[in-house]
Amino acid sequence: MRNVNLPPLDPDKGEWDEKALNRRRFLEASFWVAASGGVIATVGAGIRFLIGNSLEPKKESWVEIGSTESLTPGSMHRVRYRLRAKDAWRTVEQSGAVYAITEDGESYTVFDATCSHLGCLVRWQEGDRVFACPCHKAYFDHQGQVLSGPPPKPLRRLETKIENGVLWALI
Amino acid sequence: MSKLGKWIDERTGISGPVRSFLSYPVPKYVHGNLLYTLGGLTAIGFLLQVVTGILLMFYYDPSPEGAYNSVDYITFEVPLGWLVRGVHHYGASAMVILAALHMLRTYFMSTYKKPREINWLTGVLLLFLTLAFGFTGYLLPWDQKGYWATKVGSEIAGSVPVIGSWLASLMRGGEVLGQATLTRFYATHVVLLPTLVAILIVIHILQLRFHGMAPAITERAKRNSRKFVPFFPHWVVTDTILGLGLLALLVYLSWSQGVPLDFPADPSASDFVPRPEWYFLFYFQALKYFPGSLEAVATILIPLFIFGTMIVLPFVDKGDERRPWKKPVTTGVGIFYTVLIIVLTILAW
């Protein structure tokens, strides 16, 4: 440390090397430069390593919802989808839940069942025609709009397409 | 000292520090009051978690495919697996209770005041790290409970304005919960948190030794404050016997209640109602009362406010008065928060 007087040495032991002490300031500065450089480089690389690939956007995939014939107009259909996806260094089967509805048998709406509040899965209650989230008591109408409870935004609507009579959604 | 002891001491010089650590004078009013055993008991709880945790690592498989089966195997097939996992599981709850009670004792007796601020701050950090231990630990079995608690937990991080989604991704190691999340939580739970906690405990204890116990506040205690007993064996034996009682309780709970394991994590399950561990229930309940636009207030601002209040406490409450009945503001605030947390927990139970 700078400006700290060194304790006197026991004469029997010897004496401080005055010549070497002249370089003390310089050595102190060198220590701080070398040490902070090493720490900054190590910590910086470590942080980048830890962030890893976590900020890469999720790859969207088309998942099969079902044949359009199986989706009766007017009623809400819960669909559990599965897809093969890369999870870090593994390729795994991922699953999830969506709700699909059509009013006229021509245009289809698919909702991600994930609550827009904190990510629990909502359930469709046919009697009241609402989506209910069991976690923090949230309700959404059949359009996915918030009726009550804490969610800040509607249920997420997924992009859809129909190919050969099969409904697909982009999740 | 034995010959071996002498040999070691000549080479390490350890006997002096050890002797002074063990012969530390503990005031009689402290030794006679069980409230003062809470800190030591929390430390014993931590040691139990370290030992059982190391044992569990010998069988645990930190992968989404393997985690659940390995925990199931530990619980039902490894000899005494139910016991090791049970003590670890119930020990986590015991740690939260003991650390919280220890903090309440410190709070109501105002022992956070000068010159013991650093001891209070390390204590606050240790309490929050204990909760972080719980949060990272119960994902590890990769069962429904852990999966959904982590999903909600990472969405809570995601509700922070501006940097939320970034924070949530960093926490999960990607946009979805998966392998990267599990290894992150695992490394945090078994290496990062224990190291931090061990360092903080050492600082906490050295600070306690440096300042000594806070002076007595009641007349009765004051009369007793000039009589001392040595840390070893008088104090140590009390804590050891209580620690043994704690271990017996944890063993009894593991034996009588079994150790819970939900169904394997299922991201598309419709019949599972996600609920956190009991010590997060008050927070879970509080989140119900804040509508959409105020989401970040409930998820982030309130916890930050509570943490911030605890951090600044010793720098704001600086008077000499330490008797809780003469300090209506801090005592009232303490009782209010304690009751609030208990009521919210009961509402969510």
CSV table of N, CA and C in Angstrom, one decimal, chain B residues 103 117-127 129 199-201 203-205 207:
chain,number,residue,atom,x,y,z
B,103,MET,N,-33.0,-13.6,12.5
B,103,MET,CA,-33.0,-12.2,12.0
B,103,MET,C,-34.0,-11.4,12.9
B,117,GLU,N,-23.0,-3.0,12.1
B,117,GLU,CA,-23.7,-2.9,10.8
B,117,GLU,C,-23.3,-4.0,9.8
B,118,ILE,N,-22.0,-4.3,9.8
B,118,ILE,CA,-21.6,-5.3,8.8
B,118,ILE,C,-22.2,-6.7,9.1
B,119,ASN,N,-22.3,-6.9,10.4
B,119,ASN,CA,-22.9,-8.2,10.8
B,119,ASN,C,-24.3,-8.3,10.4
B,120,TRP,N,-25.1,-7.2,10.5
B,120,TRP,CA,-26.5,-7.2,10.0
B,120,TRP,C,-26.5,-7.4,8.5
B,121,LEU,N,-25.6,-6.7,7.8
B,121,LEU,CA,-25.7,-6.7,6.3
B,121,LEU,C,-25.3,-8.2,5.8
B,122,THR,N,-24.3,-8.8,6.4
B,122,THR,CA,-24.0,-10.1,6.0
B,122,THR,C,-25.2,-11.1,6.3
B,123,GLY,N,-25.8,-10.8,7.5
B,123,GLY,CA,-27.0,-11.6,7.8
B,123,GLY,C,-28.1,-11.5,6.8
B,124,VAL,N,-28.4,-10.2,6.4
B,124,VAL,CA,-29.4,-10.0,5.4
B,124,VAL,C,-29.1,-10.8,4.1
B,125,LEU,N,-27.8,-10.7,3.7
B,125,LEU,CA,-27.4,-11.4,2.5
B,125,LEU,C,-27.6,-12.9,2.7
B,126,LEU,N,-27.2,-13.4,3.8
B,126,LEU,CA,-27.3,-14.8,4.1
B,126,LEU,C,-28.8,-15.3,4.1
B,127,LEU,N,-29.7,-14.5,4.6
B,127,LEU,CA,-31.1,-14.8,4.5
B,127,LEU,C,-31.6,-14.9,3.1
B,129,LEU,N,-29.7,-15.4,0.5
B,129,LEU,CA,-29.0,-16.5,-0.2
B,129,LEU,C,-29.7,-17.9,0.2
B,199,ILE,N,-18.3,-18.1,2.9
B,199,ILE,CA,-17.5,-16.9,3.1
B,199,ILE,C,-18.2,-16.0,4.0
B,200,LEU,N,-19.5,-15.8,3.7
B,200,LEU,CA,-20.3,-14.8,4.5
B,200,LEU,C,-20.4,-15.3,5.9
B,201,ILE,N,-20.6,-16.6,6.1
B,201,ILE,CA,-20.7,-17.1,7.5
B,201,ILE,C,-19.4,-16.8,8.3
B,203,ILE,N,-17.3,-14.4,7.7
B,203,ILE,CA,-17.2,-12.9,8.1
B,203,ILE,C,-18.2,-12.6,9.2
B,204,HIS,N,-19.4,-13.2,9.1
B,204,HIS,CA,-20.4,-13.0,10.1
B,204,HIS,C,-19.9,-13.4,11.5
B,205,ILE,N,-19.3,-14.6,11.6
B,205,ILE,CA,-18.8,-15.0,12.9
B,205,ILE,C,-17.6,-14.2,13.4
B,207,GLN,N,-17.0,-11.2,12.7
B,207,GLN,CA,-17.5,-9.9,13.1
B,207,GLN,C,-18.1,-10.0,14.5
